[in-house]
Amino acid sequence: MNSELGLIKRQFGHRARLALSPAEIRAMDDQAHAARTMWNCLHAWWQMMPKSKRSLAAADQAIRQARGDIDFLAALPAQAAQAVLKTYFQAWKNCWDGRADEPGFKARFRSVMSVDIPQGRDLQIKRVHRRWGVVNIPKIGRVRFRWSKDLPVGKKANSDNRITGARLVKDGLGWHIAFRVQTLERVPEPHQGPEVGIDAGVNLPLALSDGNHQDHGRAPRLPNGDSDRDKWLNAEEKAKLLRLERQAAHRKSLRKPKEKTSRRLHRTYDQIRALRAKATRRSIDWQHKTTTALARQYGTVVVEQLNITNMVKSARGTIEEPGRNVKQKSGLNRSISQEAWGRTVTMLAYKTARYGGTLHKVPAPHTSQRCSACGFVTPGSREDQATFACKNPDCGWSGNADWNAARNVLHLYRIGLVEVPAAGRAVVRRACRVKPATAR
């Protein structure tokens, strides 16, 4: 960052769809499987070697020998193999620092197929049409990709504005390329917009304290009360997904134990995966558009510090102590996971900073049970999932439950009860005790 010139370096990613021929798809699949095999070879080498010999140089020598001994590993470019090595060692550093679990074996059908291109100069990007560009992929050649965002290429590229690398990723809709972009931008002026508290929910995705709620128009519950697992699909797509799931279950039931999965069943799984990927793409698109609008409108955004991992734990219990309402809790867990609250907060964090605003987190306990008008937690006030009616005889305020929680979230920020990261964990800084939130 150059404070004298008021400039700051910004790094972000941009994902684009690739247009590949069947031969190119097979070649990229071979590279992805070689990268996964390289990871598994490194993991096996790490487990066999004593701790004193686990070094980056020794691992580099091991993968060089593996590329010479195993023929199909040659499909992976040398730079991509080095990227696998660096990623594996970084995974262990993240584990030692307490940020992730130990790296493990990557299974063939449960792992994301991806290949890294660490050098941006190898891409040789060029725009050839209003909607399409071409990129050079090592050992594949020139490939078209969907041009949906201006990239620093050609005369626009320099030492401060450039593409530093890319990553090839495959999902249910095919292969995509994720560019790593570095730009030099002006430091944004402080955002003078208003403050807003946001409560993330299931019935109402984003409830705002000023009443400007954000709803994606997708009903979280079916008429029969069951959880709608595919609310981002239309009626025809839902019917097709249900038919494919039943078809896959039937074909799986006919497979004998230890029998290889048929190609017909694999094709059915691919069709299911494509529909799931389409729903995820629509969800992410809505989140991007919504968080961008919020970052432009509000100068201070306040959210709850949620432990989503604990919120979506199963209620199944154990054999000795079985859980209750397991099916209902499972449906709620699916709805929470589909809303992707953590991804929404991540988007708000970097978008508010881009527009000069700030994002703050406050403690989550009792924000949905406390009345935003009188400040008391009265039993029975939360009558149902959608309505809050204060049972305090001196208050009697009623309104939308998510709106009530959003008002409480903003009030906690205004009195100074915010989460401050310290020593790798979140601690609560208390400025004063919680008082009734009368003024809004």
Coordinates of C-alpha atoms in Angstrom, one line a residue:
M1 CA 0.0 0.0 0.0
N2 CA 1.3 3.5 -0.9
S3 CA -0.2 5.9 1.6
E4 CA 1.4 9.0 0.1
L5 CA -0.3 8.5 -3.3
G6 CA -3.5 7.2 -1.7
L7 CA -3.2 3.9 -3.6
I8 CA -3.8 0.3 -2.4
K9 CA -3.1 -3.1 -3.9
R10 CA -6.2 -5.2 -4.3
Q11 CA -6.2 -8.9 -5.0
F12 CA -9.4 -10.7 -6.1
G13 CA -10.5 -13.6 -8.2
H14 CA -12.7 -13.8 -11.3
R15 CA -14.2 -17.0 -12.5
A16 CA -15.1 -17.6 -16.2
R17 CA -16.6 -20.5 -18.1
L18 CA -14.4 -22.4 -20.6
A19 CA -15.6 -23.6 -24.0
L20 CA -13.8 -26.9 -24.6
S21 CA -14.0 -29.7 -27.2
P22 CA -14.4 -33.3 -26.0
A23 CA -10.7 -34.0 -26.6
E24 CA -9.7 -30.9 -24.5
I25 CA -12.1 -32.0 -21.8
R26 CA -10.4 -35.5 -21.6
A27 CA -7.0 -33.9 -21.6
M28 CA -7.9 -31.6 -18.7
D29 CA -9.5 -34.5 -16.8
D30 CA -6.2 -36.3 -17.2
Q31 CA -4.4 -33.3 -15.7
A32 CA -6.8 -33.1 -12.8
H33 CA -6.5 -36.8 -12.0
A34 CA -2.7 -36.5 -12.2
A35 CA -2.8 -33.6 -9.8
R36 CA -4.9 -35.6 -7.4
T37 CA -2.6 -38.6 -7.7
M38 CA 0.4 -36.3 -7.0
W39 CA -1.3 -35.1 -3.8
N40 CA -1.9 -38.7 -2.7
C41 CA 1.7 -39.7 -3.4
L42 CA 2.9 -36.7 -1.4
H43 CA 0.6 -37.7 1.5
A44 CA 1.9 -41.3 1.4
W45 CA 5.5 -40.0 1.3
W46 CA 4.8 -37.8 4.3
Q47 CA 3.4 -40.6 6.4
M48 CA 6.3 -42.9 5.6
M49 CA 9.2 -40.5 6.1
P50 CA 10.5 -39.7 9.6
K51 CA 9.9 -36.2 10.9
S52 CA 13.6 -35.2 10.5
K53 CA 13.4 -35.9 6.7
R54 CA 10.2 -34.1 5.9
S55 CA 11.5 -31.1 4.1
L56 CA 10.4 -29.2 1.0
A57 CA 13.6 -30.1 -0.9
A58 CA 13.1 -33.8 -0.1
A59 CA 9.5 -33.7 -1.2
D60 CA 10.4 -32.0 -4.4
Q61 CA 13.0 -34.7 -5.2
A62 CA 10.3 -37.3 -4.4
I63 CA 7.7 -35.9 -6.9
R64 CA 10.4 -35.5 -9.6
Q65 CA 11.2 -39.2 -9.2
A66 CA 7.4 -40.0 -9.3
R67 CA 6.9 -38.1 -12.5
G68 CA 9.7 -40.2 -14.1
D69 CA 8.4 -43.5 -12.7
I70 CA 4.7 -43.1 -13.3
D71 CA 3.8 -42.4 -16.9
F72 CA 0.4 -40.7 -16.6
L73 CA 1.8 -38.1 -14.1
A74 CA 3.6 -36.5 -17.1
A75 CA 0.2 -35.2 -18.2
L76 CA 0.5 -32.7 -15.4
P77 CA 2.7 -29.7 -16.2
A78 CA 5.8 -29.2 -14.1
Q79 CA 4.6 -25.9 -12.7
A80 CA 1.3 -27.4 -11.7
A81 CA 3.1 -30.2 -9.9
Q82 CA 5.1 -27.7 -8.0
A83 CA 1.9 -25.9 -7.0
V84 CA 0.5 -29.2 -5.6
L85 CA 3.7 -29.5 -3.5
K86 CA 3.3 -26.0 -2.1
T87 CA -0.4 -26.4 -1.5
Y88 CA 0.2 -29.6 0.5
F89 CA 2.9 -28.0 2.7
Q90 CA 0.6 -25.0 3.2
A91 CA -2.2 -27.4 4.3
W92 CA 0.1 -28.7 7.1
K93 CA 1.0 -25.2 8.2
N94 CA -2.7 -24.3 8.4
C95 CA -3.2 -27.5 10.5
W96 CA -0.4 -26.6 12.8
D97 CA -1.7 -23.0 13.2
G98 CA -5.2 -24.4 14.2
R99 CA -6.9 -23.0 11.1
A100 CA -7.8 -26.4 9.5
D101 CA -7.8 -30.2 9.9
E102 CA -5.0 -32.4 8.8
P103 CA -4.7 -32.9 5.1
G104 CA -5.8 -36.4 4.0
F105 CA -6.2 -38.7 1.0
K106 CA -8.2 -37.4 -1.9
A107 CA -10.8 -39.9 -3.2
R108 CA -11.5 -40.0 -6.9
F109 CA -15.2 -39.2 -6.9
R110 CA -15.4 -37.0 -3.7
S111 CA -12.6 -34.6 -4.5
V112 CA -12.9 -31.4 -6.6
M113 CA -11.1 -31.7 -9.9
S114 CA -8.7 -28.8 -10.2
V115 CA -5.3 -27.8 -11.7
D116 CA -3.3 -24.8 -10.8
I117 CA -1.5 -22.5 -13.2
P118 CA 0.9 -20.5 -10.9
Q119 CA 2.5 -18.3 -13.6
G120 CA 0.3 -15.5 -15.1
R121 CA 2.7 -15.0 -18.0
D122 CA 1.8 -18.6 -19.3
L123 CA -1.8 -17.6 -19.8
Q124 CA -1.3 -15.1 -22.7
I125 CA -4.9 -13.8 -22.5
K126 CA -6.4 -12.0 -25.4
R127 CA -9.9 -10.6 -26.0
V128 CA -11.2 -11.6 -29.4
H129 CA -14.9 -10.8 -29.2
R130 CA -17.3 -8.8 -27.1
R131 CA -18.3 -12.0 -25.3
W132 CA -15.3 -14.3 -25.6
G133 CA -11.6 -14.3 -24.9
V134 CA -8.8 -16.9 -25.4
V135 CA -6.3 -18.2 -22.9
N136 CA -3.4 -20.5 -23.2
I137 CA -3.5 -23.5 -20.9
P138 CA -0.3 -25.5 -20.6
K139 CA -0.4 -28.8 -22.5
I140 CA -3.9 -28.0 -23.8
G141 CA -3.4 -25.0 -26.1
R142 CA -5.5 -21.9 -26.8
V143 CA -9.0 -22.2 -25.3
R144 CA -12.0 -19.8 -25.4
F145 CA -13.5 -18.5 -22.2
R146 CA -16.6 -16.4 -21.5
W147 CA -15.5 -12.7 -21.2
S148 CA -17.8 -11.2 -18.5
K149 CA -15.4 -8.8 -16.8
D150 CA -12.6 -6.5 -18.0
L151 CA -9.2 -8.0 -17.1
P152 CA -5.8 -6.2 -17.1
V153 CA -4.4 -7.7 -20.2
G154 CA -2.6 -6.3 -23.2
K155 CA -1.8 -2.6 -22.9
K156 CA -3.7 -2.4 -19.6
A157 CA -1.3 -4.9 -17.9
N158 CA 1.7 -3.6 -16.0
S159 CA 3.6 -4.5 -12.8
D160 CA 0.7 -3.2 -10.6
N161 CA -2.3 -4.3 -12.7
R162 CA -1.9 -7.9 -13.9
I163 CA -3.1 -11.4 -13.7
T164 CA -0.8 -13.4 -11.4
G165 CA -2.1 -16.9 -12.1
A166 CA -5.2 -19.0 -12.5
R167 CA -6.8 -22.2 -11.4
L168 CA -8.8 -24.6 -13.5
V169 CA -11.9 -26.0 -11.6
K170 CA -14.5 -28.5 -12.7
D171 CA -18.0 -28.6 -11.3
G172 CA -21.3 -30.1 -12.5
L173 CA -21.5 -27.6 -15.3
G174 CA -18.1 -28.2 -16.7
W175 CA -14.6 -26.6 -16.6
H176 CA -14.1 -23.1 -15.4
I177 CA -11.0 -20.9 -15.0
A178 CA -10.5 -18.7 -11.9
F179 CA -8.1 -15.9 -12.6
R180 CA -6.0 -14.3 -9.8
V181 CA -6.0 -10.6 -10.4
Q182 CA -3.9 -7.9 -8.8
T183 CA -4.8 -4.2 -9.3
L184 CA -3.6 -0.9 -7.9
E185 CA -6.6 1.3 -6.9
R186 CA -7.2 4.5 -5.0
V187 CA -8.0 4.2 -1.3
P188 CA -11.8 4.7 -1.1
E189 CA -13.2 7.7 0.8
P190 CA -14.9 6.9 4.1
H191 CA -18.5 5.9 3.4
Q192 CA -20.9 8.4 4.8
G193 CA -23.9 6.1 4.5
P194 CA -26.1 5.1 7.4
E195 CA -25.7 2.2 9.9
V196 CA -27.6 -1.0 9.5
G197 CA -27.9 -4.3 11.4
I198 CA -28.5 -7.5 9.5
D199 CA -30.0 -10.7 10.8
A200 CA -29.5 -13.8 8.7
G201 CA -32.5 -16.2 8.7
V202 CA -34.2 -19.0 6.9
N203 CA -37.7 -17.6 6.3
L204 CA -36.2 -14.1 5.5
P205 CA -32.7 -14.5 4.1
L206 CA -31.4 -11.0 5.2
A207 CA -33.5 -8.9 7.6
L208 CA -32.3 -5.3 7.9
S209 CA -32.9 -3.0 10.9
D210 CA -34.3 -0.2 8.8
G211 CA -36.9 -2.5 7.2
N212 CA -35.2 -2.8 3.8
H213 CA -35.3 -6.6 3.9
Q214 CA -33.6 -8.6 1.2
D215 CA -35.5 -11.6 0.0
H216 CA -34.7 -13.9 -2.9
G217 CA -38.3 -15.0 -3.4
R218 CA -37.6 -18.7 -2.8
A219 CA -39.9 -20.3 -0.3
P220 CA -37.9 -22.2 2.4
R221 CA -40.7 -24.7 3.1
L222 CA -42.9 -26.8 0.9
P223 CA -46.7 -26.9 1.5
N224 CA -46.5 -30.2 3.3
G225 CA -44.0 -28.7 5.8
D226 CA -40.9 -30.5 4.5
S227 CA -37.7 -28.6 3.8
D228 CA -37.3 -27.5 0.2
R229 CA -33.8 -28.7 -0.6
D230 CA -33.8 -27.3 -4.2
K231 CA -35.5 -23.9 -3.8
W232 CA -33.2 -22.3 -6.5
L233 CA -34.6 -24.6 -9.2
N234 CA -37.9 -24.1 -11.0
A235 CA -40.7 -26.6 -11.1
E236 CA -39.5 -28.4 -14.2
E237 CA -36.0 -28.7 -12.9
K238 CA -37.3 -30.0 -9.5
A239 CA -39.3 -32.6 -11.2
K240 CA -36.3 -33.7 -13.3
L241 CA -34.1 -33.8 -10.2
L242 CA -36.6 -36.0 -8.3
R243 CA -36.9 -38.3 -11.3
L244 CA -33.1 -38.6 -11.6
E245 CA -32.7 -39.2 -7.8
R246 CA -35.2 -42.0 -7.9
Q247 CA -33.6 -43.5 -11.0
A248 CA -30.2 -43.4 -9.4
A249 CA -31.5 -45.0 -6.2
H250 CA -33.1 -47.8 -8.3
R251 CA -30.0 -48.5 -10.3
K252 CA -27.9 -48.4 -7.2
S253 CA -30.1 -51.0 -5.5
L254 CA -29.5 -53.4 -8.5
R255 CA -25.8 -53.2 -8.2
K256 CA -24.2 -56.2 -6.5
P257 CA -21.8 -55.8 -3.6
K258 CA -18.2 -54.9 -4.7
E259 CA -19.5 -54.5 -8.3
K260 CA -18.2 -51.6 -10.4
T261 CA -20.6 -48.7 -10.8
S262 CA -22.1 -48.7 -14.3
R263 CA -21.6 -45.9 -16.8
R264 CA -25.4 -45.4 -16.9
L265 CA -25.4 -44.7 -13.1
H266 CA -22.4 -42.4 -13.5
R267 CA -24.3 -40.5 -16.2
T268 CA -27.3 -40.1 -13.9
Y269 CA -25.0 -38.8 -11.1
D270 CA -23.5 -36.3 -13.6
Q271 CA -27.0 -35.0 -14.5
I272 CA -27.8 -34.6 -10.8
R273 CA -24.6 -32.8 -10.2
A274 CA -25.3 -30.4 -13.0
L275 CA -28.7 -29.4 -11.6
R276 CA -27.1 -28.9 -8.1
A277 CA -24.4 -26.8 -9.6
K278 CA -27.0 -24.7 -11.5
A279 CA -28.8 -24.0 -8.2
T280 CA -25.5 -23.1 -6.5
R281 CA -24.7 -20.7 -9.3
R282 CA -28.0 -18.9 -9.0
S283 CA -27.6 -18.7 -5.2
I284 CA -24.1 -17.1 -5.5
D285 CA -25.3 -14.7 -8.2
W286 CA -28.1 -13.4 -5.8
Q287 CA -25.6 -13.1 -3.0
H288 CA -23.1 -11.1 -5.1
K289 CA -25.8 -8.7 -6.3
T290 CA -27.4 -8.2 -2.9
T291 CA -24.1 -7.7 -1.0
T292 CA -22.9 -5.2 -3.6
A293 CA -26.1 -3.2 -3.2
L294 CA -25.8 -3.2 0.6
A295 CA -22.1 -2.2 0.5
R296 CA -22.9 0.7 -1.8
Q297 CA -25.8 1.9 0.3
Y298 CA -24.6 1.5 3.9
G299 CA -21.4 2.8 5.5
T300 CA -21.5 0.5 8.6
V301 CA -22.8 -3.0 8.4
V302 CA -23.3 -5.0 11.6
V303 CA -23.9 -8.8 11.6
E304 CA -24.0 -11.6 14.2
Q305 CA -20.9 -13.7 15.1
L306 CA -22.5 -17.1 14.3
N307 CA -20.9 -20.5 14.9
I308 CA -22.6 -22.1 11.8
T309 CA -20.8 -25.4 12.3
N310 CA -22.5 -26.0 15.7
M311 CA -25.8 -24.7 14.3
V312 CA -26.0 -27.4 11.7
K313 CA -25.0 -30.4 13.9
S314 CA -27.2 -33.4 13.6
A315 CA -29.8 -34.1 16.4
R316 CA -29.5 -37.9 15.8
G317 CA -27.7 -38.5 19.1
T318 CA -26.4 -41.9 20.1
I319 CA -27.9 -45.4 20.6
E320 CA -27.9 -44.9 24.3
E321 CA -29.3 -41.3 24.1
P322 CA -31.2 -40.9 20.8
G323 CA -32.1 -37.4 19.7
R324 CA -35.6 -35.9 19.2
N325 CA -37.2 -34.3 16.1
V326 CA -34.3 -35.6 14.0
K327 CA -36.1 -35.2 10.7
Q328 CA -37.2 -31.6 11.4
K329 CA -33.7 -30.7 12.6
S330 CA -32.2 -32.3 9.4
G331 CA -34.5 -30.1 7.3
L332 CA -33.5 -27.0 9.2
N333 CA -29.8 -27.8 8.8
R334 CA -30.3 -28.1 5.0
S335 CA -32.0 -24.8 4.9
I336 CA -29.2 -23.1 6.8
S337 CA -26.6 -24.6 4.6
Q338 CA -28.4 -23.5 1.5
E339 CA -28.6 -19.9 2.7
A340 CA -24.7 -19.9 3.0
W341 CA -24.6 -17.3 5.7
G342 CA -20.8 -17.5 6.1
R343 CA -20.3 -16.8 2.4
T344 CA -22.6 -13.8 2.6
V345 CA -20.6 -12.3 5.5
T346 CA -17.3 -12.9 3.6
M347 CA -18.7 -11.0 0.6
L348 CA -19.9 -8.2 2.8
A349 CA -16.4 -8.0 4.5
Y350 CA -14.4 -7.3 1.3
K351 CA -17.2 -5.3 -0.5
T352 CA -17.7 -2.8 2.4
A353 CA -14.0 -2.3 2.5
R354 CA -13.9 -1.7 -1.3
Y355 CA -16.6 1.1 -1.0
G356 CA -15.1 2.7 2.2
G357 CA -17.4 1.1 4.7
T358 CA -16.9 -1.2 7.7
L359 CA -18.2 -4.5 8.8
H360 CA -18.6 -5.3 12.5
K361 CA -19.7 -8.5 14.3
V362 CA -21.7 -8.6 17.6
P363 CA -22.4 -11.6 19.9
A364 CA -25.4 -13.7 18.7
P365 CA -26.9 -14.9 22.0
H366 CA -30.5 -13.7 22.8
T367 CA -30.7 -11.3 19.8
S368 CA -33.9 -13.2 18.6
Q369 CA -35.4 -13.5 22.1
R370 CA -34.8 -9.9 23.3
C371 CA -37.4 -7.2 22.6
S372 CA -35.9 -4.4 20.5
A373 CA -38.3 -1.9 22.1
C374 CA -38.0 -2.5 25.8
G375 CA -34.8 -4.6 26.0
F376 CA -36.2 -7.4 28.1
V377 CA -36.1 -11.2 27.4
T378 CA -39.6 -12.4 28.3
P379 CA -40.6 -16.1 28.0
G380 CA -43.1 -16.8 25.3
S381 CA -42.4 -13.7 23.2
R382 CA -41.3 -15.7 20.3
E383 CA -44.6 -17.3 19.4
D384 CA -43.5 -18.8 16.1
Q385 CA -40.7 -18.5 13.5
A386 CA -42.0 -15.4 11.9
T387 CA -43.6 -13.2 14.6
F388 CA -42.3 -11.6 17.8
A389 CA -44.8 -10.3 20.4
C390 CA -43.3 -9.0 23.6
K391 CA -45.0 -10.4 26.7
N392 CA -43.7 -7.6 28.9
P393 CA -46.9 -5.9 30.3
D394 CA -45.3 -2.5 30.0
C395 CA -44.3 -2.9 26.4
G396 CA -46.4 -5.1 24.1
W397 CA -44.4 -4.4 21.0
S398 CA -44.9 -6.9 18.1
G399 CA -43.5 -7.3 14.7
N400 CA -41.5 -9.5 12.4
A401 CA -39.1 -11.7 14.4
D402 CA -36.2 -11.3 12.0
W403 CA -36.6 -7.5 11.9
N404 CA -36.6 -7.5 15.8
A405 CA -33.3 -9.4 15.8
A406 CA -31.8 -7.0 13.2
R407 CA -32.7 -4.1 15.4
N408 CA -31.0 -5.8 18.4
V409 CA -27.9 -6.5 16.3
L410 CA -27.5 -2.8 15.5
H411 CA -28.2 -1.8 19.1
L412 CA -25.4 -4.1 20.4
Y413 CA -23.0 -2.3 18.0
R414 CA -24.1 1.2 19.1
I415 CA -23.5 0.4 22.8
G416 CA -20.0 -1.0 22.0
L417 CA -20.7 -4.8 22.4
V418 CA -18.7 -6.0 19.4
E419 CA -16.5 -8.9 18.7
V420 CA -12.8 -8.1 18.4
P421 CA -10.3 -10.7 17.1
A422 CA -7.4 -11.2 19.4
A423 CA -4.7 -13.9 19.7
G424 CA -6.4 -16.0 17.0
R425 CA -9.8 -16.0 18.6
A426 CA -12.8 -13.7 19.0
V427 CA -13.3 -11.9 22.3
V428 CA -16.0 -9.6 23.4
R429 CA -15.3 -6.0 24.2
R430 CA -17.9 -4.6 26.6
A431 CA -18.4 -0.9 26.7
C432 CA -21.5 -0.9 28.8
R433 CA -24.3 -3.2 29.8
V434 CA -27.2 -3.9 27.4
K435 CA -29.9 -1.2 27.8
P436 CA -33.4 -1.0 26.2
A437 CA -33.2 -0.1 22.6
T438 CA -35.8 2.7 22.5
A439 CA -34.3 5.0 19.9
R440 CA -33.9 3.8 16.3

